[in-house]
Coordinates of C-alpha atoms in Angstrom, one line a residue:
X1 CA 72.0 58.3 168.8
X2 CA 75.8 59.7 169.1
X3 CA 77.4 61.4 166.5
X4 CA 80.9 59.4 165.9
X5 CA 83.6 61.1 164.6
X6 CA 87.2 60.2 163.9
X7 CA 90.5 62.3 164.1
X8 CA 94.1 61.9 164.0
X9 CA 95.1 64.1 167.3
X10 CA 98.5 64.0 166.5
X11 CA 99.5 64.2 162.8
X12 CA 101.1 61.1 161.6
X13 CA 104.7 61.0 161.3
X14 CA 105.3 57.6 161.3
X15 CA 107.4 57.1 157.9
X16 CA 109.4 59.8 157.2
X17 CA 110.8 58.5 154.2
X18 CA 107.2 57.5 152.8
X19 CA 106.2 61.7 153.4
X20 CA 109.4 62.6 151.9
X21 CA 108.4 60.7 148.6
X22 CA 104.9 62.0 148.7
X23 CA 105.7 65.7 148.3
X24 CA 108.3 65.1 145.6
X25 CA 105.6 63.5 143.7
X26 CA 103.4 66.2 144.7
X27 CA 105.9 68.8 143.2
X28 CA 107.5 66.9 140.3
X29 CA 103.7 66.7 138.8
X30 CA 103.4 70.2 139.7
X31 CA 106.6 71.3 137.4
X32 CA 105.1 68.7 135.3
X33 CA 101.8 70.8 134.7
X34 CA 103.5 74.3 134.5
X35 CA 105.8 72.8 131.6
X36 CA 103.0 71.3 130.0
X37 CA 100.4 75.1 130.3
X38 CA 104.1 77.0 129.4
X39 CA 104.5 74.7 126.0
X40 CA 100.9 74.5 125.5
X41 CA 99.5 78.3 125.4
X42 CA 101.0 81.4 124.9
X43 CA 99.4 85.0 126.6
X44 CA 97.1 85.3 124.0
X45 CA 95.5 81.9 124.3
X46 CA 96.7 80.6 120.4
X47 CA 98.0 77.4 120.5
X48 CA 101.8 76.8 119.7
X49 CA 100.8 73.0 118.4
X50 CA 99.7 75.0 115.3
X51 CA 103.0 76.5 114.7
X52 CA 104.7 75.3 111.8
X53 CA 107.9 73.2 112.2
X54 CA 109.5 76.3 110.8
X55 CA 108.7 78.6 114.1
X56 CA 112.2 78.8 115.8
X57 CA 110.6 78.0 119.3
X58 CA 110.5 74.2 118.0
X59 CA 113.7 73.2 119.5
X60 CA 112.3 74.8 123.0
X61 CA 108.9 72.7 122.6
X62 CA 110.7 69.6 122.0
X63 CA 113.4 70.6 125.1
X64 CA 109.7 71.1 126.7
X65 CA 108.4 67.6 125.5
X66 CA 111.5 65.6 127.0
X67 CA 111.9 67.0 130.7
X68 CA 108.2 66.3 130.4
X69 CA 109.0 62.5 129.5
X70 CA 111.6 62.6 131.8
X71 CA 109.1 64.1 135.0
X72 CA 106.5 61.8 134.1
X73 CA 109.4 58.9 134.4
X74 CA 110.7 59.9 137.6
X75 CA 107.2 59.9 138.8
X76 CA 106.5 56.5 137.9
X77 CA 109.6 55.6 139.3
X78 CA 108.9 57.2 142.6
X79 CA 105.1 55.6 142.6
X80 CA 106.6 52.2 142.4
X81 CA 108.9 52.9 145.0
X82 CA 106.1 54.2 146.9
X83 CA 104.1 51.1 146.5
X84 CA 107.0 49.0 147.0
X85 CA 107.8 50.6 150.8
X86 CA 104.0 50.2 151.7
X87 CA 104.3 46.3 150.7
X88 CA 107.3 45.9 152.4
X89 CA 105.7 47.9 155.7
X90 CA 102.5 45.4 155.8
X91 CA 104.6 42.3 155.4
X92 CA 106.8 43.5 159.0
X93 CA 103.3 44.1 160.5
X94 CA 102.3 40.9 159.4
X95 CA 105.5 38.9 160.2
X96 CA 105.3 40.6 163.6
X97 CA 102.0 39.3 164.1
X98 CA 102.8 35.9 163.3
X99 CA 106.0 35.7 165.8
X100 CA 103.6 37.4 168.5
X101 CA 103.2 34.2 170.5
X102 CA 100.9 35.3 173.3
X103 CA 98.0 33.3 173.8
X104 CA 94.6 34.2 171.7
X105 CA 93.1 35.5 174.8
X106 CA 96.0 37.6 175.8
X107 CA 96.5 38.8 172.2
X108 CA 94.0 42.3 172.7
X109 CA 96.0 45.4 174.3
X110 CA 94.0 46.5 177.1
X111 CA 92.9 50.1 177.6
X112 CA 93.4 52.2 180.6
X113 CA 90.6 54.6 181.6
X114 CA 91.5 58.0 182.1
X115 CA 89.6 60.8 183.7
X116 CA 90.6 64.6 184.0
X117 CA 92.9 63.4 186.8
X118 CA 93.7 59.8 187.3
X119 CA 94.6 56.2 185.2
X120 CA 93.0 53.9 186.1
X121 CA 95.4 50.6 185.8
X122 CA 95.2 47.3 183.9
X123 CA 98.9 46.2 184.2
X124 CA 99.6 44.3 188.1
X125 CA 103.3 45.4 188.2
X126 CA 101.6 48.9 188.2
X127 CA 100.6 48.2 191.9
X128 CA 103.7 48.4 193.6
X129 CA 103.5 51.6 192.6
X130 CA 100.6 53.1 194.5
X131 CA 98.3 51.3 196.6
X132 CA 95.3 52.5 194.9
X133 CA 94.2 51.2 191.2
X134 CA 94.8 54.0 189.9
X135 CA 97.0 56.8 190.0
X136 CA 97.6 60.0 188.8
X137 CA 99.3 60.4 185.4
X138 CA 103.0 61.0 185.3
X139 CA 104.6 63.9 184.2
X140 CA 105.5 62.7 181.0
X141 CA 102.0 61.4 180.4
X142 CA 100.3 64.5 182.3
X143 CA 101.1 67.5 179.8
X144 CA 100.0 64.5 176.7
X145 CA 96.8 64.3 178.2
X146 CA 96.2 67.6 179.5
X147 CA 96.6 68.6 175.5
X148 CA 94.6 65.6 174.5
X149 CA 91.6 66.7 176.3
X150 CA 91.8 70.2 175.9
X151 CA 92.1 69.6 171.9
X152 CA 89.6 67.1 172.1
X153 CA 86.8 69.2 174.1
X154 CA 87.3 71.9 171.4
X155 CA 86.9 69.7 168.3
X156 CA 84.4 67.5 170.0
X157 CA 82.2 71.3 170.6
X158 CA 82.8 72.0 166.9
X159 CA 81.3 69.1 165.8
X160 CA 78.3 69.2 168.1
X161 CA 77.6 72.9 166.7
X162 CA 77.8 71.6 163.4
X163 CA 74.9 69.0 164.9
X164 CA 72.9 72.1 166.6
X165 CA 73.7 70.8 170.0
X166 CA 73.3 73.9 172.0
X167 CA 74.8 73.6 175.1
X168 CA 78.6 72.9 175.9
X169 CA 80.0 69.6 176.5
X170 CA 82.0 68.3 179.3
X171 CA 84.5 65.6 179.1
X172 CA 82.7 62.2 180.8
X173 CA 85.4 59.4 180.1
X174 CA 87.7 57.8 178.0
X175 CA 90.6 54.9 177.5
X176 CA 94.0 55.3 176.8
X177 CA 96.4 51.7 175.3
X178 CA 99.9 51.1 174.1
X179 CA 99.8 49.4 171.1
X180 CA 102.9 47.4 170.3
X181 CA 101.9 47.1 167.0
X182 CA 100.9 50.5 165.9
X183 CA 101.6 53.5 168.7
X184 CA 99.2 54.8 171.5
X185 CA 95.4 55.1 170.7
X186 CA 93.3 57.1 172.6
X187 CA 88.9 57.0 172.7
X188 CA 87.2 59.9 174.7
X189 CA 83.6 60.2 175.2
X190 CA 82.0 63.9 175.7
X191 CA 78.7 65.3 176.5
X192 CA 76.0 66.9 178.9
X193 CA 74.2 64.9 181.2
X194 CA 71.5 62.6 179.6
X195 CA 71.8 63.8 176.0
X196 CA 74.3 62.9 173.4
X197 CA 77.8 61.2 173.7
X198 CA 80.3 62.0 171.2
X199 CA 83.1 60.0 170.4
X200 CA 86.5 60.9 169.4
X201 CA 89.4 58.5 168.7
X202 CA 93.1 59.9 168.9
X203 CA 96.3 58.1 167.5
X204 CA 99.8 58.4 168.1
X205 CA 101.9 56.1 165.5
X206 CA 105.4 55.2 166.0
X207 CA 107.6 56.8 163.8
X208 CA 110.7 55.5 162.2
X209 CA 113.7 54.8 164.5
X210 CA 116.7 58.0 164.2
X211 CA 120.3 57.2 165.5
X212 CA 120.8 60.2 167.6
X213 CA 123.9 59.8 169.2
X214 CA 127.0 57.7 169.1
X215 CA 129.5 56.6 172.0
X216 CA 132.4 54.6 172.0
X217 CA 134.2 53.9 175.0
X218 CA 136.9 52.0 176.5
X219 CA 135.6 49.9 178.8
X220 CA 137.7 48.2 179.7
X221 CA 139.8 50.5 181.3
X222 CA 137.6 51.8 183.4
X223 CA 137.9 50.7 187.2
X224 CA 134.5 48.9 189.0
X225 CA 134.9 49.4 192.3
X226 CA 132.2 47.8 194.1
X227 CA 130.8 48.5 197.9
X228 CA 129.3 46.5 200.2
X229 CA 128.0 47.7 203.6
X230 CA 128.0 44.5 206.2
X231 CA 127.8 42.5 209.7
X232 CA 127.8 38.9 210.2
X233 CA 125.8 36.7 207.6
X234 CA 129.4 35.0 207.3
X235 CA 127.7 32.4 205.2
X236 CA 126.1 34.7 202.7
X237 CA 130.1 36.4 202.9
X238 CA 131.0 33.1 201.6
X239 CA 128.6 32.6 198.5
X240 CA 129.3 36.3 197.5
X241 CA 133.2 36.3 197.5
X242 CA 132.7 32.7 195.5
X243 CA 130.9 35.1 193.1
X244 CA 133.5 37.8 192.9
X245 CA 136.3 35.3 192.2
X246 CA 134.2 33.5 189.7
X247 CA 133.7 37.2 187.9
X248 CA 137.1 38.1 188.6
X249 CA 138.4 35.6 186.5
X250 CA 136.3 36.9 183.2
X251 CA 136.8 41.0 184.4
X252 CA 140.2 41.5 186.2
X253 CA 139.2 45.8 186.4
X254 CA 137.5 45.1 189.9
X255 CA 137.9 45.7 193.7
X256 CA 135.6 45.4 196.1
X257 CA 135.3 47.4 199.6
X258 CA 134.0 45.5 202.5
X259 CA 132.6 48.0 205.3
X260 CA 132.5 46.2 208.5
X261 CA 130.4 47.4 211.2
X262 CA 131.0 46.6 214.7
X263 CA 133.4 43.7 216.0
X264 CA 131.5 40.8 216.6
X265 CA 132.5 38.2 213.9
X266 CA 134.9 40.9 212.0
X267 CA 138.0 38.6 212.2
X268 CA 136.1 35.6 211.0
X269 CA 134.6 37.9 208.5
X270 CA 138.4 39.3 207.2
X271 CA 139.8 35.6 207.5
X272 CA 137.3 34.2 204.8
X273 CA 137.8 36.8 202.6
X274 CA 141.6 36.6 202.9
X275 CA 141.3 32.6 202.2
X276 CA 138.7 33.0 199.2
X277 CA 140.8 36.4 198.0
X278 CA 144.4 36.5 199.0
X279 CA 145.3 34.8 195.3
X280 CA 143.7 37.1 193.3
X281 CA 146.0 39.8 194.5
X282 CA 149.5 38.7 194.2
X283 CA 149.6 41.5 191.6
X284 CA 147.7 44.1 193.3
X285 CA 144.9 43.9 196.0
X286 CA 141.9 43.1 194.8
X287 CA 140.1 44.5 198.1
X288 CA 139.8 46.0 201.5
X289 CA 138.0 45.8 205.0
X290 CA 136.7 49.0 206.4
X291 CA 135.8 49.4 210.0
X292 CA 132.9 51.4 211.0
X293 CA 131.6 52.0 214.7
X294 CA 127.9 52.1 215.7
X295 CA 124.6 50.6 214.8
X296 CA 124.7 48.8 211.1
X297 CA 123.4 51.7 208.7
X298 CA 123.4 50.7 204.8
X299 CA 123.4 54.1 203.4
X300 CA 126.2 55.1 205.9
X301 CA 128.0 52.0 205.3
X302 CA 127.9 53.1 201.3
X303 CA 129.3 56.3 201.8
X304 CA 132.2 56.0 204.2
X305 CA 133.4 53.1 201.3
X306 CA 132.9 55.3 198.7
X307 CA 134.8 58.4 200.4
X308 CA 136.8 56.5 202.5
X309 CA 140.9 57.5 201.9
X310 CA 141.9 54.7 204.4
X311 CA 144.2 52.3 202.8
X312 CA 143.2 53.8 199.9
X313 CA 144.9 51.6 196.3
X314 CA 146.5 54.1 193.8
X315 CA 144.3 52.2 191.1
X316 CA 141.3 53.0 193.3
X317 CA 142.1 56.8 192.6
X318 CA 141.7 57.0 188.6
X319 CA 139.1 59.5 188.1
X320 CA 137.5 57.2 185.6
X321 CA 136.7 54.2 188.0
X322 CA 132.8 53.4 188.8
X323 CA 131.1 53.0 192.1
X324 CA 129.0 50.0 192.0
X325 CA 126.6 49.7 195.5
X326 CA 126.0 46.4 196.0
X327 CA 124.8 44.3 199.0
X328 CA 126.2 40.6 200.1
X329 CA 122.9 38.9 199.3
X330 CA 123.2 39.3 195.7
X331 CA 124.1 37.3 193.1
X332 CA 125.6 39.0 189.9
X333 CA 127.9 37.8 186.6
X334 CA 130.4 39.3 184.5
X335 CA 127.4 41.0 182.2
X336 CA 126.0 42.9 185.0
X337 CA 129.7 43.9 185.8
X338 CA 130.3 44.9 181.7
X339 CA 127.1 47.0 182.0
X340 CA 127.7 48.6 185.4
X341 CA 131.2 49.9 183.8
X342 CA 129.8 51.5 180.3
X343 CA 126.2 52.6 181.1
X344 CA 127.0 55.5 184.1
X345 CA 128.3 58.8 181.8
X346 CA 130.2 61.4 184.1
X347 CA 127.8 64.1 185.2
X348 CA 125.4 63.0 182.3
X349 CA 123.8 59.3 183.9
X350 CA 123.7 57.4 186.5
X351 CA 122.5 53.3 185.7
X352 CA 119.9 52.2 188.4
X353 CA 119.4 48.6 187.7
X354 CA 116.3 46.5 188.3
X355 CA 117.2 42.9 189.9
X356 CA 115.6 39.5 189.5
X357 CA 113.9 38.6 193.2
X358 CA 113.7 35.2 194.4
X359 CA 110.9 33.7 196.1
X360 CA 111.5 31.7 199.2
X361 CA 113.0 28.3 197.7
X362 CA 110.9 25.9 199.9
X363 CA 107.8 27.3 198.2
X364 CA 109.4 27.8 194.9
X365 CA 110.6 25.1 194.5
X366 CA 108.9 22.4 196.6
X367 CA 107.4 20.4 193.4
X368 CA 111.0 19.3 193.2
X369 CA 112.9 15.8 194.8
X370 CA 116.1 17.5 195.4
X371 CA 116.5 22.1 196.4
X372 CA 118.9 23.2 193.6
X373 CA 121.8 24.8 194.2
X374 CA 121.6 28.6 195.4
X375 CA 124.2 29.2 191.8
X376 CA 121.5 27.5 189.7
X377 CA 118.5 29.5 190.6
X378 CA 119.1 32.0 188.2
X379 CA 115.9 31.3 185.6
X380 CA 113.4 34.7 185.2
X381 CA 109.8 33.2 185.4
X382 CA 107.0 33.7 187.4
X383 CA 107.2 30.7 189.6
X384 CA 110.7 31.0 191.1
X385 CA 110.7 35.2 191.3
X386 CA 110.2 38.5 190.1
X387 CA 111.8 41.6 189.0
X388 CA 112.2 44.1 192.3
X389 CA 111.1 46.8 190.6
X390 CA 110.2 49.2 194.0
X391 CA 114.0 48.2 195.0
X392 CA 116.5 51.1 194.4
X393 CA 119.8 49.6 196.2
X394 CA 121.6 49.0 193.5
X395 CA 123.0 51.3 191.8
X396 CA 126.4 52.0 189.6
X397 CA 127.3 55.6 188.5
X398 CA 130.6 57.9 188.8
X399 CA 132.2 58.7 192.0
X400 CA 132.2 62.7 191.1
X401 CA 128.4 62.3 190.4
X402 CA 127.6 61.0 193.6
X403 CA 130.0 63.3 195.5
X404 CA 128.1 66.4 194.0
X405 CA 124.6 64.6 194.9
X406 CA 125.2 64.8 198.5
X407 CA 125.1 61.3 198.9
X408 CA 123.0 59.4 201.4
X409 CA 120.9 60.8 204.0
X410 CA 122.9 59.5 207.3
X411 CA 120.0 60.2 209.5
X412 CA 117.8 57.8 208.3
X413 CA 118.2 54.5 210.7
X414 CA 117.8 51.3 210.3
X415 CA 116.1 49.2 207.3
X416 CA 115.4 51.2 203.8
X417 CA 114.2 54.5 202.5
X418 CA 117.7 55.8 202.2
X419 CA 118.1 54.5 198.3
X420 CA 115.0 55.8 197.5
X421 CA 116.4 59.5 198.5
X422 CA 119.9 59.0 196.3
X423 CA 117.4 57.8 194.0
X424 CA 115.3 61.3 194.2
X425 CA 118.1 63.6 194.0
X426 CA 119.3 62.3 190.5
X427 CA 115.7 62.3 189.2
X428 CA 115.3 65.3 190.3
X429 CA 118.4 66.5 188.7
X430 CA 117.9 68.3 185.4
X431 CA 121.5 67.3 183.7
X432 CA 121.5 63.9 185.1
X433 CA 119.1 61.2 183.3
X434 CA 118.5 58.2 185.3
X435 CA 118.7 54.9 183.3
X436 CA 116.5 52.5 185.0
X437 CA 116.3 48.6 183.1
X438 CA 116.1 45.2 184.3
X439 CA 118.9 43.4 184.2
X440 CA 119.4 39.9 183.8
X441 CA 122.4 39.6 185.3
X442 CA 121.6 40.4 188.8
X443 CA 119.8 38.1 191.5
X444 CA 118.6 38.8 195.0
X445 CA 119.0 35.9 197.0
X446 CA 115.7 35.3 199.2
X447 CA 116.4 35.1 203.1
X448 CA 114.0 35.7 205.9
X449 CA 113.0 39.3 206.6
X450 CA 112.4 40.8 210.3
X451 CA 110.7 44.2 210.3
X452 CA 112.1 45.8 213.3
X453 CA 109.9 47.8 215.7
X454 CA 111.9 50.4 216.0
X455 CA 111.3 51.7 211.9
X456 CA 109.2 54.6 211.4
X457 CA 106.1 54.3 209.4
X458 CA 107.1 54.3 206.2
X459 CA 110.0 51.9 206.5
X460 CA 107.7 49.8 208.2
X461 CA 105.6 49.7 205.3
X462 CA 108.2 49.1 203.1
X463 CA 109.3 46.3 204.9
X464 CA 106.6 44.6 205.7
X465 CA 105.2 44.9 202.1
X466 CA 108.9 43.6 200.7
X467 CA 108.2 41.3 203.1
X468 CA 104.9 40.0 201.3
X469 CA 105.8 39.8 197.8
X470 CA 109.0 38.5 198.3
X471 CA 107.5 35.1 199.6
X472 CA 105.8 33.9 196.7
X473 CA 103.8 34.3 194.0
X474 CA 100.3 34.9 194.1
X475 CA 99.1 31.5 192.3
X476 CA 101.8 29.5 194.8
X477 CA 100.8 31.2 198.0
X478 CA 97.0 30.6 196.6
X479 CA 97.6 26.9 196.7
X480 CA 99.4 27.1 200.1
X481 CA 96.0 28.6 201.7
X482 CA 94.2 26.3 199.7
X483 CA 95.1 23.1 199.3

């Protein structure tokens, strides 16, 4: 049989407040006991309860008797409290539990398995990250579990010698969950080949939230100046300028920089946008075409708008305005605007936001008598899209910050990999933290992909696998092939 054995790998700090109690108790009995040995005995050992009430020390015993009573108050008090905070600590637990509205089934956190080198996946959305199952832990996780199983192997040997095993043991295998509820658990298994397994279980609680920093900012006065690298798709020009006036109306702080490549459709292209735009700028222009020569190139597209002096607004040269890369088939509100201003920090973070992907409509949404309108598909759930979270386009930070990153690699051509690059450099970065979140406020508008011929291999697989998930879901293309 295996020896089980239980230990807390990480010591529990989960309620500071609750410790803090614990070692005043601790010490106020302490000073409690001292008083009481000081009144009680004198070097000799003779008692002083046997003086008489004419001894002159009597006023210092009864001095002595009443910060006694007092201690031994302040220590009830402080039990009650403690008793109180643990009462009030498993009625959250419980009331969370109760609004936790997951199905019975779905109710258990899973485990991950974990060996020396490699997690082993349960969650799907973790697939778009490798192509395997499993992957190798990331370097947050990778020094955690490095220290987990080095701590683990040590204690796991101590407690074997204690059982006379003689040999070493090796770690075989163990499983690794996030616990919304309580922290991150871990269970590893060690032992020699045919003999003994001994298990030891690992807990991480959450501690207590800390306010750790404060900013207030003016957002409001800061600029959004949004780029958009394009070439025909006149029609998709339309819906998006619809957007921008709709938003403009809520946020007037906007301007939007239209990078034309080539000529073909470019005068159809500058007379919609005068029609949809030319009354939002009686005050001051509200945008501006930019010509570029040569093949259509999305990175290089981004970077001539964003350096670009031509025609150039005084407003558009406050140093506190925001770059906000965006493309024409995306749908956004005045949130996604509000957060695109006051989440980028100069030379501190950069706000990569995750977009809400829709499926092709005339699979999403074929169970219906009438297509909705394209401004109406805006619900999150599984059936009509998902969250694009291997997409890196968008992206709203500080002009300065991406002037200093280099910018975009111009000689990657054609379809993707150049956001994933920007998106590199600021990870890689040590004083710039990436803020990566889905936001809800941001909707990319399915249309029909072509995967050129002409990509190299690994924007070919990009593509092409955008290309597959971007479809449907798995459950609706499952009832395409089989119904």
């Amino acid at each position: 049989m295996g020896v089980q054995s239980k230990f807390n790998y990480f010591r529990s700090n989960s309620d500071e407040r609750m410790n803090l109690l614990f070692k005043i108790v601790a010490a106020v009995a302490l000073a409690a006991l001292l008083y009481s040995f000081v009144r009680d005995c004198d070097p000799n050992g003779s008692s002083h309860t046997e003086t008489t009430t004419r001894d002159p020390d009597v006023a210092r015993v009864d001095e002595h008797r009443r910060v006694k009573a007092q201690l031994q108050a302040e220590i009830d008090s402080l039990d009650g409290r403690i008793q109180q905070l643990k009462a009030q600590r498993l009625q959250q637990t419980e009331r969370a539990k109760q609004q936790h509205e997951k199905p019975l089934e779905l109710s258990v956190s899973p485990w991950e398995y974990i060996t020396d080198s490699a997690y082993y996946l349960t969650e799907a959305y973790q697939v778009s990250i490798t192509p395997h199952m499993y992957t190798a832990p990331f370097a947050e996780r990778r020094f955690e579990l490095k220290s987990l199983l080095s701590e683990g192997k040590s204690l796991a040997n101590s407690l074997a010698t204690l059982q006379h095993v003689t040999q070493a043991l090796n770690y075989l295998y163990g499983f690794v969950r996030f616990d919304p509820m309580g922290g991150v658990d871990a269970d590893l298994h060690f032992g020699v080949a045919g003999g003994d397994v001994h298990s030891l279980r690992a807990s991480r609680p959450f501690r207590a939230p800390a306010i750790v920093d404060t900013v207030t900012k003016r957002n409001s006065d800061h600029l959004v100046h949004m780029v958009m690298p394009l070439t025909g798709r006149l029609d998709k020009l339309r819906f998006f300028l619809d957007t921008f006036v709709t938003v403009y109306t809520q946020d007037k702080n906007l301007f939007l920089s239209v990078v034309y490549f080539g000529t073909d459709d470019l005068a159809a292209a500058q007379t919609i946008a005068h029609e949809k735009l030319s009354s939002l700028g009686k005050a001051k222009p509200v945008h501006r075409f930019l010509r570029k020569a040569g093949a259509f190139s999305r990175g290089g597209g981004l970077q001539h708008g964003a350096y670009s002096t031509e025609r150039w607004p005084a407003h558009l040269k406050q140093s506190a305005a925001v770059l906000f890369f965006i493309d024409v088939d995306i749908l956004f509100d005045s949130g996604a605007v509000s957060r695109c201003r006051s989440l980028p920090e100069r030379a501190s973070r950069v706000y990569y936001p995750v977009v809400f992907s829709q499926y092709n409509p005339d699979i999403a949404f074929r169970h219906l008598d009438e297509m909705p309108k394209l401004s109406a598909r805006t619900d999150h759930n599984y059936t009509s899209g998902f969250w694009r979270s291997f997409g890196f386009g968008m992206v709203c930070l500080h002009y300065s910050d991406f002037k200093a990153s280099g910018g975009f690699d111009l000689s990657i051509k054609g379809w993707g990999a150049e956001d994933v690059q920007l998106y590199r450099k600021f990870v890689a970065q040590s004083k710039i933290t990436v803020m990566r979140a889905v936001d809800r406020g941001l909707f990319h508008i399915f249309h029909k992909k072509v995967c050129d011929k002409s990509l190299n291999a690994d924007q070919m697989r990009m593509c092409q696998g955008t290309k597959g998930v971007s479809e449907a879901s798995p459950e609706q293309m499952a009832y395409l092939l089989y119904q």
